[in-house]
Coordinates of C-alpha atoms and ligand atoms in Angstrom, one line a residue:
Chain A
X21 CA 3.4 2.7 -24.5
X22 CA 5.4 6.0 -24.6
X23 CA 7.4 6.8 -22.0
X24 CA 5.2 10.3 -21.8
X25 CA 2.3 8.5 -21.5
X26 CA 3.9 6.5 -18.8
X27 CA 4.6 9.7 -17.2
X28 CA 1.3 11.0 -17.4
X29 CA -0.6 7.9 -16.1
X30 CA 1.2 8.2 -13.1
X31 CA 1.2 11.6 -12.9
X32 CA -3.1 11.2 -12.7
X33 CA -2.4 8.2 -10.6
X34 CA -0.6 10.5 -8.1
X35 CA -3.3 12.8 -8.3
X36 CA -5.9 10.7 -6.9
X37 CA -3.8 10.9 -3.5
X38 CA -3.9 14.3 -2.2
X39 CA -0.8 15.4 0.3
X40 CA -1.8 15.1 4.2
X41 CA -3.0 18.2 5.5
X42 CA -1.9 19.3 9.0
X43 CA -4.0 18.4 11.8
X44 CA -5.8 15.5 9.4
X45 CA -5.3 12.2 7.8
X46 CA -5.2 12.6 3.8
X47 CA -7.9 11.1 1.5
X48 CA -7.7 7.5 0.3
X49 CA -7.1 6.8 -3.1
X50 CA -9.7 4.5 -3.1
X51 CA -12.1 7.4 -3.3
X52 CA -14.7 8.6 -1.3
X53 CA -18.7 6.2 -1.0
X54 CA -21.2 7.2 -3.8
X55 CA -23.7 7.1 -1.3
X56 CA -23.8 7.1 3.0
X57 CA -25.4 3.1 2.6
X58 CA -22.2 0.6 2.3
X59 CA -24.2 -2.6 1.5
X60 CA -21.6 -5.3 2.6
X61 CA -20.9 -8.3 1.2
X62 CA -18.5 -11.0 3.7
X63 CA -17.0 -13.6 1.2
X64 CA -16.0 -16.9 3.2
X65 CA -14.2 -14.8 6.0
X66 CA -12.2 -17.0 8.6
X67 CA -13.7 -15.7 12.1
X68 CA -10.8 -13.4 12.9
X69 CA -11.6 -12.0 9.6
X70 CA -15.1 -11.9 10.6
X71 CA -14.6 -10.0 13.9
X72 CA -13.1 -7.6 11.7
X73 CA -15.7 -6.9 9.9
X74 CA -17.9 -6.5 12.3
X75 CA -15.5 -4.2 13.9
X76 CA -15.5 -2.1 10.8
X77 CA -19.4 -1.9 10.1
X78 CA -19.8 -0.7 13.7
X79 CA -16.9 1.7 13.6
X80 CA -18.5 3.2 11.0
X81 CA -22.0 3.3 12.3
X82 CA -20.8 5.4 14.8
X83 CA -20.8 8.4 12.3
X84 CA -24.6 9.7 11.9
X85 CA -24.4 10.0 8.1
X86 CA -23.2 6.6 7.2
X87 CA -25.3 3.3 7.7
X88 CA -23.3 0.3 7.0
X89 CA -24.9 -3.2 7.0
X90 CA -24.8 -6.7 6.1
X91 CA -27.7 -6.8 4.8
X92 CA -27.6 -6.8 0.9
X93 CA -24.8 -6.0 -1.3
X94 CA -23.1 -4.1 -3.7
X95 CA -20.6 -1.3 -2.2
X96 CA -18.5 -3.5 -0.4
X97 CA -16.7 -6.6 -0.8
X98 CA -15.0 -8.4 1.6
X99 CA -12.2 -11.0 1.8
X100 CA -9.5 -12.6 3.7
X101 CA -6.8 -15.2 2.4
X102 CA -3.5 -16.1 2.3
X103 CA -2.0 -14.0 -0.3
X104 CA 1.7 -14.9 0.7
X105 CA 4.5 -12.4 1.9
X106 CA 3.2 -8.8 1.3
X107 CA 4.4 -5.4 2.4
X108 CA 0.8 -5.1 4.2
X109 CA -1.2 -6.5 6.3
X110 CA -4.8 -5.3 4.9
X111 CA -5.6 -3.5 1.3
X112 CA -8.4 -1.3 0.3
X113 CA -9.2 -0.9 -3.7
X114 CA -11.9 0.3 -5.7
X115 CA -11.6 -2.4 -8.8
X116 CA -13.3 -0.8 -11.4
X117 CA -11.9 2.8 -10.5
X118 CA -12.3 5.7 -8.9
X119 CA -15.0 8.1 -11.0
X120 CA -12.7 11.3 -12.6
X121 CA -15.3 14.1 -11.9
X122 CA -16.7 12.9 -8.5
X123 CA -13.8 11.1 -6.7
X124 CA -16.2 8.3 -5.7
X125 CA -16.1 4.6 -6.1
X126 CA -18.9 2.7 -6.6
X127 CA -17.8 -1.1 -5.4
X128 CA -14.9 -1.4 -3.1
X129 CA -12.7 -4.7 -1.9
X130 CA -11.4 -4.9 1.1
X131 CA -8.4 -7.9 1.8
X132 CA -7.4 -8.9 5.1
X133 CA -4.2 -10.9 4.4
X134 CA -4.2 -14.2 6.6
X135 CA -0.3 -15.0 6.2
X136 CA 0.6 -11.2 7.4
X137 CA -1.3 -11.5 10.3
X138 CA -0.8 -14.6 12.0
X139 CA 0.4 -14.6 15.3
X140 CA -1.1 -10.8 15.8
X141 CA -3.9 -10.9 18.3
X142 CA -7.6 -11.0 18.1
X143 CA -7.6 -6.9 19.1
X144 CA -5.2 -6.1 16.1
X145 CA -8.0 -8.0 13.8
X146 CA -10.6 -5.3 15.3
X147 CA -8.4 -2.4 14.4
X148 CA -7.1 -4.1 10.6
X149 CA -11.4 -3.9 10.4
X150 CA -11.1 -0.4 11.4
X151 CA -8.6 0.6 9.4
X152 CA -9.6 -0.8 5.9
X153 CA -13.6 -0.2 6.4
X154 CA -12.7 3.0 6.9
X155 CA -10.6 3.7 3.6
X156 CA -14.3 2.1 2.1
X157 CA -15.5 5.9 3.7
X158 CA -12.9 7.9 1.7
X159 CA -10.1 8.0 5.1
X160 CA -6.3 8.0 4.4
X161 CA -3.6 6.8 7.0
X162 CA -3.4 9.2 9.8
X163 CA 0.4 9.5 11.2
X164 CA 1.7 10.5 14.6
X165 CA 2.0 13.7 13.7
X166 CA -1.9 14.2 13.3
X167 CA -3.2 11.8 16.0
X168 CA -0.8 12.6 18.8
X169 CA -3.2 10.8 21.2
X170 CA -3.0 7.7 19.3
X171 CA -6.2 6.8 18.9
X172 CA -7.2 6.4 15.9
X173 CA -7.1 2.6 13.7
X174 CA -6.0 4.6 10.7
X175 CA -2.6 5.0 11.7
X176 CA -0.4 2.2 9.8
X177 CA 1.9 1.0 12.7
X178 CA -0.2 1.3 15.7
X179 CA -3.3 -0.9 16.2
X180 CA -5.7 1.2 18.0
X181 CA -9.5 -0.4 17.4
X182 CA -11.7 2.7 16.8
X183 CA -12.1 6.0 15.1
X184 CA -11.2 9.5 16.4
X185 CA -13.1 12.2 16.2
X186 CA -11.3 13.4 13.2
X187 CA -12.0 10.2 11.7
X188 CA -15.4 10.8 12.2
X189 CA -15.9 14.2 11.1
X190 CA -14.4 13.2 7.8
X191 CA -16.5 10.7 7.2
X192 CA -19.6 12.6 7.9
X193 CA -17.6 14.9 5.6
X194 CA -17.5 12.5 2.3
X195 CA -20.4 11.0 2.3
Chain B
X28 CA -1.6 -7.5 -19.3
X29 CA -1.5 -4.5 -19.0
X30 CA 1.9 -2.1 -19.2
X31 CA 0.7 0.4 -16.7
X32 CA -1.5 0.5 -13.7
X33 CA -4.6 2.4 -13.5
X34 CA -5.4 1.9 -10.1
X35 CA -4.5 2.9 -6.8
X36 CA -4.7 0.5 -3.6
X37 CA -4.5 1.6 -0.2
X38 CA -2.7 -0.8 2.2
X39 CA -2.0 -1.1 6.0
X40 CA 1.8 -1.6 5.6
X41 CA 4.1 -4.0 8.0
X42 CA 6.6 -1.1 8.2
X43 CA 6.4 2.6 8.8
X44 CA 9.5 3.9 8.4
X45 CA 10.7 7.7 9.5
X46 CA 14.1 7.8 8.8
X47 CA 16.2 6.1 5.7
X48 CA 18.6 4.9 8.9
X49 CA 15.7 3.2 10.1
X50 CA 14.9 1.9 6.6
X51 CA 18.2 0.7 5.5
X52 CA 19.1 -1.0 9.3
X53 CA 15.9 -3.4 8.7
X54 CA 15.4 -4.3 5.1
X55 CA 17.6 -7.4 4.7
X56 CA 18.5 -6.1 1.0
X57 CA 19.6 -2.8 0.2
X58 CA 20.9 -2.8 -3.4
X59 CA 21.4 -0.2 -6.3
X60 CA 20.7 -2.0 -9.9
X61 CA 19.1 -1.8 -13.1
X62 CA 16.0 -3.8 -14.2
X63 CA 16.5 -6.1 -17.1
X64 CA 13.4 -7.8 -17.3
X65 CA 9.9 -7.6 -15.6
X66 CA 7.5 -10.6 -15.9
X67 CA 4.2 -11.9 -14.8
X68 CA 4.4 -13.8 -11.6
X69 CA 2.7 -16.1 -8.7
X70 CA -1.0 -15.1 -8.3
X71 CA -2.7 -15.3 -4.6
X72 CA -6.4 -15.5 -3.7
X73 CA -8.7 -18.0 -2.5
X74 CA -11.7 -16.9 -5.5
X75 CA -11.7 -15.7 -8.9
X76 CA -13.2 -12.4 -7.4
X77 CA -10.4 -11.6 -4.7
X78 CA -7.1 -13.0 -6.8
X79 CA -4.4 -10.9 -7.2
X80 CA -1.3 -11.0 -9.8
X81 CA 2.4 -9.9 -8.8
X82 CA 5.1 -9.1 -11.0
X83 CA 8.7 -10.1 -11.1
X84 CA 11.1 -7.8 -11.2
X85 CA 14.5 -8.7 -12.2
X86 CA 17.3 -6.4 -11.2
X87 CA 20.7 -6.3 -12.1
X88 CA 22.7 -5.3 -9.2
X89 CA 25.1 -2.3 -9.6
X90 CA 26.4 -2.1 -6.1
X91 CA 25.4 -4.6 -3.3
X92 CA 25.0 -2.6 0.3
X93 CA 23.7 -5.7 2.1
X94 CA 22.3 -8.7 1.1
X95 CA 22.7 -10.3 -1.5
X96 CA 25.6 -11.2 -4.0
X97 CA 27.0 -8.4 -6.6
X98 CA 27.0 -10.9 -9.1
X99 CA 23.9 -12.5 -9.5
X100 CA 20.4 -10.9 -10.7
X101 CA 18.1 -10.1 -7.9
X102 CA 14.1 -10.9 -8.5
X103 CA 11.6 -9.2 -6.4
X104 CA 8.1 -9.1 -6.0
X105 CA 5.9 -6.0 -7.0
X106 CA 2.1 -5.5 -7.3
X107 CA 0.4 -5.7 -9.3
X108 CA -2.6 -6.7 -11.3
X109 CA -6.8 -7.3 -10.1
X110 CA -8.4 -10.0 -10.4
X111 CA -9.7 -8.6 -13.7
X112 CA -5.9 -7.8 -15.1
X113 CA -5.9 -4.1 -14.5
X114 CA -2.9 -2.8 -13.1
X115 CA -2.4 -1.4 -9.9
X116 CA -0.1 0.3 -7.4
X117 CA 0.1 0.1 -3.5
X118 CA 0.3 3.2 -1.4
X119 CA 2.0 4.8 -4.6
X120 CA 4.7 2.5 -4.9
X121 CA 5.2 2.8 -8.7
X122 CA 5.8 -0.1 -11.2
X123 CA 9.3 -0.6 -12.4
X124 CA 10.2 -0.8 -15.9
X125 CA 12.9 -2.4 -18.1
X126 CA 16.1 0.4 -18.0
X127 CA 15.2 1.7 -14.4
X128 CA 17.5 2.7 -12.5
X129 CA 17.7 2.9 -8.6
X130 CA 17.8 1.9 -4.9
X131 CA 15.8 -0.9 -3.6
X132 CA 14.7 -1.6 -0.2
X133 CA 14.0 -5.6 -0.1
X134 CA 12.3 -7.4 2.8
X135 CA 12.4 -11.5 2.8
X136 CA 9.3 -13.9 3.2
X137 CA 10.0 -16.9 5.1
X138 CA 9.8 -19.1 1.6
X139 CA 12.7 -16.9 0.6
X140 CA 10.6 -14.6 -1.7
X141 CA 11.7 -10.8 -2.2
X142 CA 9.8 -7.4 -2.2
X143 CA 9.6 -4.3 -1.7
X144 CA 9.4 -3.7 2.4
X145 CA 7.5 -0.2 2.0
X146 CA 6.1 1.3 -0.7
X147 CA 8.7 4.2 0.4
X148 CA 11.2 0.8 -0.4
X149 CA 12.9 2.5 -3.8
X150 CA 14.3 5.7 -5.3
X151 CA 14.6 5.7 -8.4
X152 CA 17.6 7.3 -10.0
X153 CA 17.2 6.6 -13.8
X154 CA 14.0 6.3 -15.4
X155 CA 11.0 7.9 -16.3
X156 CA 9.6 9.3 -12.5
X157 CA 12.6 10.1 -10.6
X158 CA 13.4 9.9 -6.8
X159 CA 11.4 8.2 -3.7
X160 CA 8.0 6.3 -4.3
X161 CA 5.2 6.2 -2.2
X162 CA 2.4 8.3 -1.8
X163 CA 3.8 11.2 -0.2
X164 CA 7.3 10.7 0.4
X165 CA 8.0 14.9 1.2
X166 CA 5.7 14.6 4.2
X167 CA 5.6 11.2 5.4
X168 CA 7.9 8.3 5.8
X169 CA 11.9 7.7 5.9
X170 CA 12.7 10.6 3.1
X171 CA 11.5 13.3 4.7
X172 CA 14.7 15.9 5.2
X173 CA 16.6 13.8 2.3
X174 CA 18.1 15.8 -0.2
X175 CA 15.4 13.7 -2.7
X176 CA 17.1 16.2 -6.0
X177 CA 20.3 15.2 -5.6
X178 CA 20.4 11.9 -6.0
X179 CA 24.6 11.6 -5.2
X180 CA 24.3 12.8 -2.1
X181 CA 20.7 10.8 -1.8
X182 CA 23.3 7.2 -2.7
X183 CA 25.8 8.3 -0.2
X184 CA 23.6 8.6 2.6
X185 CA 22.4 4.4 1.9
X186 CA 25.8 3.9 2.0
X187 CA 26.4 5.4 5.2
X188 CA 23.9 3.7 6.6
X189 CA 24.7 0.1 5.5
X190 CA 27.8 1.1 7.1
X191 CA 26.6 1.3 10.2
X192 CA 25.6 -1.4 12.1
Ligands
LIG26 ZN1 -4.5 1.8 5.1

């Protein structure tokens, strides 16, 4: 491939990831739900992994125009395994990409990486659930900056277990 | 596979850096080089549906600030590619191609292995997308206030702080 071309992929690539605004997180590049149902599918989670997604359906329950449930499948995938010595401790992707026109993603897959997180506790599970369900609802990190009460699970390097309000309103927001 | 990625991953990352001090201080290698060769490497995943491919990069060092030895190639670890083979990025940490250029920013698994420890964890200083990676590197992360278009001054600021201890 060109080196232009190159250029130009990630130029679109960067696109997808709109700057933080002041006084909110930024949007995932994931994308935003088609739809306010995630049908969620748990793929042989350990029970830490479990609890997290749990965590994560409920967390996003709590906003009124997004039902999330195991029942069914089809907008969310879920995993946890060992996938060795990463920069991250959870990832949030949207496989077969994010739609140009809409910004939505149709199947997501969330991975909880077992070898990242040993030896953090059973509450820093709930808030990895937290955080990745809610990049499946179009959320980006929050940073200190924009969540100076630290509460909210979608800051990176704090591991609060629930959404902020902010978090909520967004969601309602993008789906 | 594929020679770019189409996709963007969003990750809960072990470090948040806020300064390059902060950035340099904990990555165990700090090193400016040149990559020479990119190849396809270990995959991790426990099905067919949630496996993921790395890539290993192999950089020549051009000046060692800690960590490893100025003579020998470096190879790191780099993400990636779906289950599927299509390529994909982490929080905006680009790919790196043959003739780059730059600084990298290595944390160390326990089994030894290399990669980069944020996807703020490079700056590239020849090649086709100049200066920091990561998603939004002018707002967020260890090169905010960095002088990111002037990529001497950029060099002797790493140096700096390798220097200090
Ligand atoms: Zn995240």
């Amino acid at each position: 491939m060109r080196p232009g071309v190159v250029a130009l992929v990630v130029v679109l690539l960067t696109a997808v990831a709109p700057p933080a605004q002041a006084g909110h997180g930024s949007k995932a590049s994931s994308g935003d739900p088609d739809n306010g149902i995630h049908r969620m599918d748990r793929h042989s989670l350990t029970s830490l992994g479990d609890s997290a997604a749990v965590r994560g359906r409920d967390q996003l329950n709590r906003a009124d125009d997004m039902t999330a449930t195991f029942e069914g499948s089809g907008d969310v995938d879920i995993y946890d395994a060992d996938y060795g010595n990463t920069s991250w401790f959870g990832r949030t992707s949207c496989p077969d990409g994010v739609n140009w026109l809409t910004g939505n993603c149709d199947v997501f897959k969330v991975q909880f990486n077992t070898r990242t997180m040993t030896g953090r506790s059973a509450g820093d599970w709930l808030s990895l659930g937290c955080h990745e369900l809610g990049h499946t609802a179009g959320l980006g990190h929050r940073a200190a900056s924009n969540d100076v009460d630290d509460n909210s699970c979608m800051r990176s390097e704090i591991w609060p277990r629930s959404f902020d309000g902010h978090d909520i309103d967004a969601i309602n927001a993008a789906v | 596979m594929p020679d770019h990625p189409e996709r963007s991953a969003e990750a809960k990352e072990r470090h948040s850096f806020t300064t390059l001090d902060a950035m340099v201080t904990t990555s165990p290698v700090v090193v400016r080089g040149t990559v020479v060769k990119v190849a396809p490497g270990r995959s991790a995943g426990e099905s067919d549906a949630d496996r993921i491919y790395f890539r290993n990069v192999t950089l020549q060092p051009d000046e060692v600030v800690k960590g490893v030895a100025a003579s020998e190639p470096v190879t790191f670890e780099e993400e990636g590619y779906e289950a599927d083979g299509t390529g994909y990025v982490v929080n905006g940490l680009r790919w790196s191609n043959v003739g780059d250029q730059g600084w990298y920013f290595l944390d160390r698994g326990e089994d030894g292995v290399l990669f980069p420890i944020s996807s703020y964890g490079k700056f590239v200083l020849r090649g086709d997308m100049r200066g920091p990676t990561g998603h939004d590197p002018a707002h967020e992360g260890p090169w905010i206030g960095q002088p990111i278009g002037r990529p001497d001054t950029v060099s002797a600021h790493v140096r700096q702080s390798g220097a200090r201890k």
